[in-house]
mmCIF file with all atom_site columns, C-alpha atoms in Angstrom:
data_model
loop_
_atom_site.group_PDB
_atom_site.id
_atom_site.type_symbol
_atom_site.label_atom_id
_atom_site.label_alt_id
_atom_site.label_comp_id
_atom_site.label_asym_id
_atom_site.label_entity_id
_atom_site.label_seq_id
_atom_site.pdbx_PDB_ins_code
_atom_site.Cartn_x
_atom_site.Cartn_y
_atom_site.Cartn_z
_atom_site.occupancy
_atom_site.B_iso_or_equiv
_atom_site.pdbx_formal_charge
_atom_site.auth_seq_id
_atom_site.auth_comp_id
_atom_site.auth_asym_id
_atom_site.auth_atom_id
_atom_site.pdbx_PDB_model_num
ATOM 1   C CA . MET A 1 1   ? 83.696  106.071 86.622  1.00 69.00 ? 14  MET A CA 1
ATOM 2   C CA . GLU A 1 2   ? 87.362  106.157 87.527  1.00 86.00 ? 15  GLU A CA 1
ATOM 3   C CA . PRO A 1 3   ? 88.885  102.848 88.406  1.00 86.00 ? 16  PRO A CA 1
ATOM 4   C CA . VAL A 1 4   ? 89.539  103.363 92.315  1.00 89.00 ? 17  VAL A CA 1
ATOM 5   C CA . ARG A 1 5   ? 85.706  104.112 92.644  1.00 90.00 ? 18  ARG A CA 1
ATOM 6   C CA . ILE A 1 6   ? 84.829  100.841 90.693  1.00 92.00 ? 19  ILE A CA 1
ATOM 7   C CA . PHE A 1 7   ? 87.284  98.857  92.824  1.00 92.00 ? 20  PHE A CA 1
ATOM 8   C CA . LYS A 1 8   ? 85.573  100.380 96.014  1.00 93.00 ? 21  LYS A CA 1
ATOM 9   C CA . THR A 1 9   ? 82.245  99.355  94.593  1.00 94.00 ? 22  THR A CA 1
ATOM 10  C CA . LEU A 1 10  ? 83.586  95.757  94.143  1.00 92.00 ? 23  LEU A CA 1
ATOM 11  C CA . ALA A 1 11  ? 85.291  95.943  97.713  1.00 94.00 ? 24  ALA A CA 1
ATOM 12  C CA . ASP A 1 12  ? 81.748  95.547  99.185  1.00 96.00 ? 25  ASP A CA 1
ATOM 13  C CA . GLU A 1 13  ? 81.474  91.608  100.037 1.00 96.00 ? 26  GLU A CA 1
ATOM 14  C CA . THR A 1 14  ? 77.773  91.322  98.897  1.00 97.00 ? 27  THR A CA 1
ATOM 15  C CA . ARG A 1 15  ? 78.374  93.149  95.570  1.00 97.00 ? 28  ARG A CA 1
ATOM 16  C CA . PHE A 1 16  ? 81.431  90.785  94.984  1.00 96.00 ? 29  PHE A CA 1
ATOM 17  C CA . LYS A 1 17  ? 78.977  87.735  95.557  1.00 96.00 ? 30  LYS A CA 1
ATOM 18  C CA . LEU A 1 18  ? 76.606  89.320  93.304  1.00 97.00 ? 31  LEU A CA 1
ATOM 19  C CA . ILE A 1 19  ? 79.146  89.605  90.478  1.00 96.00 ? 32  ILE A CA 1
ATOM 20  C CA . ARG A 1 20  ? 80.103  86.186  91.194  1.00 96.00 ? 33  ARG A CA 1
ATOM 21  C CA . LEU A 1 21  ? 76.729  84.818  90.878  1.00 96.00 ? 34  LEU A CA 1
ATOM 22  C CA . LEU A 1 22  ? 75.867  86.910  87.728  1.00 96.00 ? 35  LEU A CA 1
ATOM 23  C CA . LEU A 1 23  ? 78.778  85.495  85.988  1.00 96.00 ? 36  LEU A CA 1
ATOM 24  C CA . THR A 1 24  ? 77.392  81.988  86.164  1.00 95.00 ? 37  THR A CA 1
ATOM 25  C CA . HIS A 1 25  ? 73.771  83.050  85.287  1.00 93.00 ? 38  HIS A CA 1
ATOM 26  C CA . ASP A 1 26  ? 71.710  86.079  84.365  1.00 94.00 ? 39  ASP A CA 1
ATOM 27  C CA . LEU A 1 27  ? 69.403  86.473  87.219  1.00 95.00 ? 40  LEU A CA 1
ATOM 28  C CA . CYS A 1 28  ? 66.480  88.714  88.650  1.00 95.00 ? 41  CYS A CA 1
ATOM 29  C CA . VAL A 1 29  ? 66.727  90.563  91.884  1.00 96.00 ? 42  VAL A CA 1
ATOM 30  C CA . GLY A 1 30  ? 64.236  87.856  93.506  1.00 95.00 ? 43  GLY A CA 1
ATOM 31  C CA . ALA A 1 31  ? 66.532  85.076  92.497  1.00 96.00 ? 44  ALA A CA 1
ATOM 32  C CA . LEU A 1 32  ? 69.590  86.984  93.707  1.00 97.00 ? 45  LEU A CA 1
ATOM 33  C CA . ALA A 1 33  ? 67.983  87.789  97.183  1.00 97.00 ? 46  ALA A CA 1
ATOM 34  C CA . LYS A 1 34  ? 67.159  83.969  97.593  1.00 97.00 ? 47  LYS A CA 1
ATOM 35  C CA . HIS A 1 35  ? 70.689  83.005  96.620  1.00 96.00 ? 48  HIS A CA 1
ATOM 36  C CA . LEU A 1 36  ? 72.270  85.507  99.150  1.00 96.00 ? 49  LEU A CA 1
ATOM 37  C CA . SER A 1 37  ? 69.691  85.381  101.774 1.00 96.00 ? 50  SER A CA 1
ATOM 38  C CA . ILE A 1 38  ? 69.273  88.997  101.829 1.00 97.00 ? 51  ILE A CA 1
ATOM 39  C CA . SER A 1 39  ? 66.183  91.226  101.067 1.00 97.00 ? 52  SER A CA 1
ATOM 40  C CA . GLU A 1 40  ? 65.212  92.213  97.698  1.00 96.00 ? 53  GLU A CA 1
ATOM 41  C CA . ALA A 1 41  ? 65.612  95.819  98.573  1.00 97.00 ? 54  ALA A CA 1
ATOM 42  C CA . SER A 1 42  ? 69.114  95.271  99.583  1.00 97.00 ? 55  SER A CA 1
ATOM 43  C CA . VAL A 1 43  ? 69.899  93.385  96.353  1.00 97.00 ? 56  VAL A CA 1
ATOM 44  C CA . SER A 1 44  ? 68.480  96.392  94.464  1.00 96.00 ? 57  SER A CA 1
ATOM 45  C CA . GLN A 1 45  ? 70.641  98.990  96.291  1.00 97.00 ? 58  GLN A CA 1
ATOM 46  C CA . HIS A 1 46  ? 73.691  96.891  95.619  1.00 97.00 ? 59  HIS A CA 1
ATOM 47  C CA . LEU A 1 47  ? 72.693  96.408  91.944  1.00 97.00 ? 60  LEU A CA 1
ATOM 48  C CA . LYS A 1 48  ? 72.336  100.209 91.524  1.00 97.00 ? 61  LYS A CA 1
ATOM 49  C CA . SER A 1 49  ? 75.926  100.623 92.682  1.00 96.00 ? 62  SER A CA 1
ATOM 50  C CA . LEU A 1 50  ? 77.116  98.084  90.421  1.00 96.00 ? 63  LEU A CA 1
ATOM 51  C CA . ARG A 1 51  ? 75.139  99.537  87.497  1.00 95.00 ? 64  ARG A CA 1
ATOM 52  C CA . GLU A 1 52  ? 76.606  102.935 88.306  1.00 95.00 ? 65  GLU A CA 1
ATOM 53  C CA . ALA A 1 53  ? 80.132  101.618 88.183  1.00 94.00 ? 66  ALA A CA 1
ATOM 54  C CA . GLY A 1 54  ? 79.415  100.052 84.761  1.00 94.00 ? 67  GLY A CA 1
ATOM 55  C CA . LEU A 1 55  ? 79.724  96.412  86.062  1.00 95.00 ? 68  LEU A CA 1
ATOM 56  C CA . VAL A 1 56  ? 76.210  95.094  85.541  1.00 96.00 ? 69  VAL A CA 1
ATOM 57  C CA . ARG A 1 57  ? 73.501  96.047  83.279  1.00 96.00 ? 70  ARG A CA 1
ATOM 58  C CA . GLY A 1 58  ? 69.666  95.023  83.388  1.00 95.00 ? 71  GLY A CA 1
ATOM 59  C CA . GLU A 1 59  ? 67.511  93.505  80.692  1.00 94.00 ? 72  GLU A CA 1
ATOM 60  C CA . LYS A 1 60  ? 63.921  93.512  80.942  1.00 93.00 ? 73  LYS A CA 1
ATOM 61  C CA . LEU A 1 61  ? 62.260  90.312  79.998  1.00 88.00 ? 74  LEU A CA 1
ATOM 62  C CA . GLY A 1 62  ? 58.567  90.740  80.396  1.00 89.00 ? 75  GLY A CA 1
ATOM 63  C CA . TYR A 1 63  ? 57.762  91.658  84.133  1.00 91.00 ? 76  TYR A CA 1
ATOM 64  C CA . TRP A 1 64  ? 61.189  90.826  85.433  1.00 92.00 ? 77  TRP A CA 1
ATOM 65  C CA . THR A 1 65  ? 64.628  92.446  84.814  1.00 94.00 ? 78  THR A CA 1
ATOM 66  C CA . HIS A 1 66  ? 67.619  90.018  84.502  1.00 96.00 ? 79  HIS A CA 1
ATOM 67  C CA . TYR A 1 67  ? 70.956  91.358  85.387  1.00 96.00 ? 80  TYR A CA 1
ATOM 68  C CA . THR A 1 68  ? 74.199  90.546  83.613  1.00 96.00 ? 81  THR A CA 1
ATOM 69  C CA . VAL A 1 69  ? 77.745  91.281  84.199  1.00 96.00 ? 82  VAL A CA 1
ATOM 70  C CA . GLU A 1 70  ? 79.487  93.633  81.693  1.00 95.00 ? 83  GLU A CA 1
ATOM 71  C CA . LYS A 1 71  ? 82.512  91.221  81.248  1.00 95.00 ? 84  LYS A CA 1
ATOM 72  C CA . GLU A 1 72  ? 84.323  93.764  79.075  1.00 94.00 ? 85  GLU A CA 1
ATOM 73  C CA . LYS A 1 73  ? 84.514  96.272  82.074  1.00 93.00 ? 86  LYS A CA 1
ATOM 74  C CA . LEU A 1 74  ? 85.947  93.275  84.195  1.00 92.00 ? 87  LEU A CA 1
ATOM 75  C CA . HIS A 1 75  ? 88.505  92.739  81.605  1.00 92.00 ? 88  HIS A CA 1
ATOM 76  C CA . GLU A 1 76  ? 89.464  96.384  81.562  1.00 92.00 ? 89  GLU A CA 1
ATOM 77  C CA . LEU A 1 77  ? 89.947  96.209  85.358  1.00 92.00 ? 90  LEU A CA 1
ATOM 78  C CA . ALA A 1 78  ? 92.038  93.100  85.200  1.00 91.00 ? 91  ALA A CA 1
ATOM 79  C CA . GLU A 1 79  ? 94.241  94.804  82.523  1.00 91.00 ? 92  GLU A CA 1
ATOM 80  C CA . LEU A 1 80  ? 94.567  97.904  84.866  1.00 89.00 ? 93  LEU A CA 1
ATOM 81  C CA . LEU A 1 81  ? 95.839  95.481  87.523  1.00 87.00 ? 94  LEU A CA 1
ATOM 82  C CA . GLY A 1 82  ? 98.065  93.782  85.067  1.00 85.00 ? 95  GLY A CA 1
ATOM 83  C CA . ASP A 1 83  ? 99.529  97.068  84.109  1.00 82.00 ? 96  ASP A CA 1
ATOM 84  C CA . LEU A 1 84  ? 100.236 98.104  87.843  1.00 78.00 ? 97  LEU A CA 1
ATOM 85  C CA . THR A 1 85  ? 102.195 94.806  88.199  1.00 78.00 ? 98  THR A CA 1
ATOM 86  C CA . ARG A 1 86  ? 104.351 95.702  85.093  1.00 75.00 ? 99  ARG A CA 1
ATOM 87  C CA . LEU A 1 87  ? 104.988 99.111  86.559  1.00 62.00 ? 100 LEU A CA 1
ATOM 88  C CA . GLN A 1 88  ? 106.556 97.786  89.979  1.00 48.00 ? 101 GLN A CA 1
ATOM 89  C CA . PRO A 1 89  ? 109.988 97.062  88.629  1.00 48.00 ? 102 PRO A CA 1
ATOM 90  C CA . CYS A 1 90  ? 110.243 100.650 87.586  1.00 49.00 ? 103 CYS A CA 1
ATOM 91  C CA . LEU A 1 91  ? 110.474 101.629 91.073  1.00 52.00 ? 104 LEU A CA 1
ATOM 92  C CA . GLU A 1 92  ? 113.117 99.311  92.000  1.00 55.00 ? 105 GLU A CA 1
ATOM 93  C CA . GLY A 1 93  ? 115.994 101.381 93.063  1.00 57.00 ? 106 GLY A CA 1
ATOM 94  C CA . VAL A 1 94  ? 114.387 104.620 92.913  1.00 57.00 ? 107 VAL A CA 1
ATOM 95  C CA . CYS A 1 95  ? 115.260 106.939 95.760  1.00 58.00 ? 108 CYS A CA 1
ATOM 96  C CA . ILE A 1 96  ? 112.844 106.874 98.548  1.00 55.00 ? 109 ILE A CA 1
ATOM 97  C CA . LYS A 1 97  ? 113.120 110.667 98.947  1.00 54.00 ? 110 LYS A CA 1
ATOM 98  C CA . LYS A 1 98  ? 111.802 111.063 95.187  1.00 56.00 ? 111 LYS A CA 1
ATOM 99  C CA . LEU A 1 99  ? 108.864 108.644 95.433  1.00 56.00 ? 112 LEU A CA 1
ATOM 100 C CA . ASN A 1 100 ? 106.511 111.461 96.117  1.00 53.00 ? 113 ASN A CA 1
ATOM 101 C CA . SER A 1 101 ? 107.518 113.301 93.044  1.00 54.00 ? 114 SER A CA 1
ATOM 102 C CA . LYS A 1 102 ? 106.789 112.186 89.398  1.00 51.00 ? 115 LYS A CA 1
ATOM 103 C CA . ILE A 1 103 ? 109.011 109.187 88.296  1.00 50.00 ? 116 ILE A CA 1
ATOM 104 C CA . ASP A 1 104 ? 110.183 108.940 84.773  1.00 53.00 ? 117 ASP A CA 1
ATOM 105 C CA . CYS A 1 105 ? 111.546 105.324 84.700  1.00 50.00 ? 118 CYS A CA 1
ATOM 106 C CA . HIS A 1 106 ? 113.890 106.410 81.825  1.00 50.00 ? 119 HIS A CA 1
ATOM 107 C CA . LYS A 1 107 ? 115.615 109.066 83.777  1.00 51.00 ? 120 LYS A CA 1
ATOM 108 C CA . GLU A 1 108 ? 118.699 107.857 85.290  1.00 46.00 ? 121 GLU A CA 1
ATOM 109 C CA . GLU A 1 109 ? 118.908 110.824 87.612  1.00 44.00 ? 122 GLU A CA 1
ATOM 110 C CA . GLU A 1 110 ? 116.075 109.623 89.404  1.00 45.00 ? 123 GLU A CA 1
ATOM 111 C CA . LYS A 1 111 ? 117.676 106.462 90.463  1.00 45.00 ? 124 LYS A CA 1
ATOM 112 C CA . MET A 1 112 ? 119.606 105.962 93.389  1.00 46.00 ? 125 MET A CA 1
ATOM 113 C CA . CYS A 1 113 ? 123.416 105.428 93.387  1.00 44.00 ? 126 CYS A CA 1
ATOM 114 C CA . ASP A 1 114 ? 123.277 101.589 93.653  1.00 45.00 ? 127 ASP A CA 1
ATOM 115 C CA . CYS A 1 115 ? 122.355 101.839 97.250  1.00 52.00 ? 128 CYS A CA 1
ATOM 116 C CA . LYS A 1 116 ? 119.525 99.650  98.642  1.00 59.00 ? 129 LYS A CA 1
ATOM 117 C CA . CYS A 1 117 ? 118.447 98.723  102.080 1.00 64.00 ? 130 CYS A CA 1
ATOM 118 C CA . GLN A 1 118 ? 120.572 95.939  103.245 1.00 65.00 ? 131 GLN A CA 1
ATOM 119 C CA . TYR A 1 119 ? 118.321 94.877  106.070 1.00 67.00 ? 132 TYR A CA 1
ATOM 120 C CA . PRO A 1 120 ? 114.914 95.753  105.281 1.00 67.00 ? 133 PRO A CA 1
ATOM 121 C CA . GLU A 1 121 ? 113.534 93.879  108.301 1.00 68.00 ? 134 GLU A CA 1
ATOM 122 C CA . LYS A 1 122 ? 115.253 96.448  110.587 1.00 68.00 ? 135 LYS A CA 1
ATOM 123 C CA . LEU A 1 123 ? 113.210 99.293  109.197 1.00 68.00 ? 136 LEU A CA 1
ATOM 124 C CA . LYS A 1 124 ? 111.219 100.753 111.845 1.00 68.00 ? 137 LYS A CA 1
ATOM 125 C CA . GLY A 1 125 ? 108.368 103.215 110.607 1.00 69.00 ? 138 GLY A CA 1
ATOM 126 C CA . LYS A 1 126 ? 108.896 105.175 107.429 1.00 70.00 ? 139 LYS A CA 1
ATOM 127 C CA . PRO A 1 127 ? 112.348 105.454 105.945 1.00 67.00 ? 140 PRO A CA 1
ATOM 128 C CA . GLU A 1 128 ? 112.244 109.248 106.139 1.00 68.00 ? 141 GLU A CA 1
ATOM 129 C CA . GLU A 1 129 ? 111.610 109.065 109.748 1.00 72.00 ? 142 GLU A CA 1
ATOM 130 C CA . CYS A 1 130 ? 114.732 106.669 110.685 1.00 74.00 ? 143 CYS A CA 1
ATOM 131 C CA . THR A 1 131 ? 117.110 107.791 113.007 1.00 75.00 ? 144 THR A CA 1
ATOM 132 C CA . LEU A 1 132 ? 121.029 108.176 112.178 1.00 75.00 ? 145 LEU A CA 1
ATOM 133 C CA . GLU A 1 133 ? 121.551 104.741 114.174 1.00 77.00 ? 146 GLU A CA 1
ATOM 134 C CA . GLN A 1 134 ? 118.871 102.941 112.121 1.00 73.00 ? 147 GLN A CA 1
ATOM 135 C CA . ILE A 1 135 ? 120.263 104.363 108.879 1.00 72.00 ? 148 ILE A CA 1
ATOM 136 C CA . LYS A 1 136 ? 123.775 103.190 109.723 1.00 72.00 ? 149 LYS A CA 1
ATOM 137 C CA . GLU A 1 137 ? 122.631 99.797  110.897 1.00 72.00 ? 150 GLU A CA 1
ATOM 138 C CA . CYS A 1 138 ? 120.755 99.332  107.539 1.00 70.00 ? 151 CYS A CA 1
ATOM 139 C CA . HIS A 1 139 ? 123.055 100.779 105.080 1.00 68.00 ? 152 HIS A CA 1
ATOM 140 C CA . GLY A 1 140 ? 126.591 101.000 106.978 1.00 65.00 ? 153 GLY A CA 1
ATOM 141 C CA . GLU A 1 141 ? 126.435 104.832 106.729 1.00 66.00 ? 154 GLU A CA 1
ATOM 142 C CA . THR A 1 142 ? 124.549 107.555 107.996 1.00 62.00 ? 155 THR A CA 1
ATOM 143 C CA . GLU A 1 143 ? 124.500 109.907 104.832 1.00 62.00 ? 156 GLU A CA 1
ATOM 144 C CA . HIS A 1 144 ? 121.706 109.414 102.216 1.00 54.00 ? 157 HIS A CA 1
ATOM 145 C CA . PRO A 1 145 ? 123.346 108.518 98.887  1.00 52.00 ? 158 PRO A CA 1
ATOM 146 C CA . CYS A 1 146 ? 121.171 111.113 97.107  1.00 52.00 ? 159 CYS A CA 1
ATOM 147 C CA . ASP A 1 147 ? 121.910 113.909 99.840  1.00 51.00 ? 160 ASP A CA 1
ATOM 148 C CA . CYS A 1 148 ? 125.615 113.653 98.708  1.00 48.00 ? 161 CYS A CA 1
ATOM 149 C CA . GLY A 1 149 ? 124.833 115.012 95.121  1.00 48.00 ? 162 GLY A CA 1
ATOM 150 C CA . GLU A 1 150 ? 122.881 117.677 96.567  1.00 46.00 ? 163 GLU A CA 1
ATOM 151 C CA . GLU A 1 151 ? 125.150 119.007 99.185  1.00 44.00 ? 164 GLU A CA 1
ATOM 152 C CA . LYS A 1 152 ? 127.871 119.112 96.560  1.00 44.00 ? 165 LYS A CA 1
ATOM 153 C CA . GLU A 1 153 ? 125.604 121.143 94.196  1.00 46.00 ? 166 GLU A CA 1
ATOM 154 C CA . LYS A 1 154 ? 124.972 123.677 97.122  1.00 46.00 ? 167 LYS A CA 1
ATOM 155 C CA . GLU A 1 155 ? 128.791 124.165 97.866  1.00 45.00 ? 168 GLU A CA 1
#
């Protein structure tokens, strides 16, 4: 299952509580229902979603199935989030107009010419929707630094 779908599964408050409980003890549906004060049917439905996401697994112990967290999967998700935080600095100084395209952090031409918004608190709406007055207020000029090179290439 793709990470976004797994995060959506975890975004449900009840499922998140189930994971937290199961990290402390392996429990059956009845015990989980009692701890969360919800029906066993509801717990079963949430566990089904968590199983499909690969976050929990059940182990039959006699008549009951006890559930446990797949900790390795949680570690993978934590690692993915860590990777995202390490990628963020790569975007610093990248032209806002090129953010929608693929960005290769090692290509100098993808970067802006030392132009950064001097007053981000003055930004109203999306940068590409700014009026000339807002751009001038923010940058001190109305031309987008990346447009200069494009215009020269066209001439």
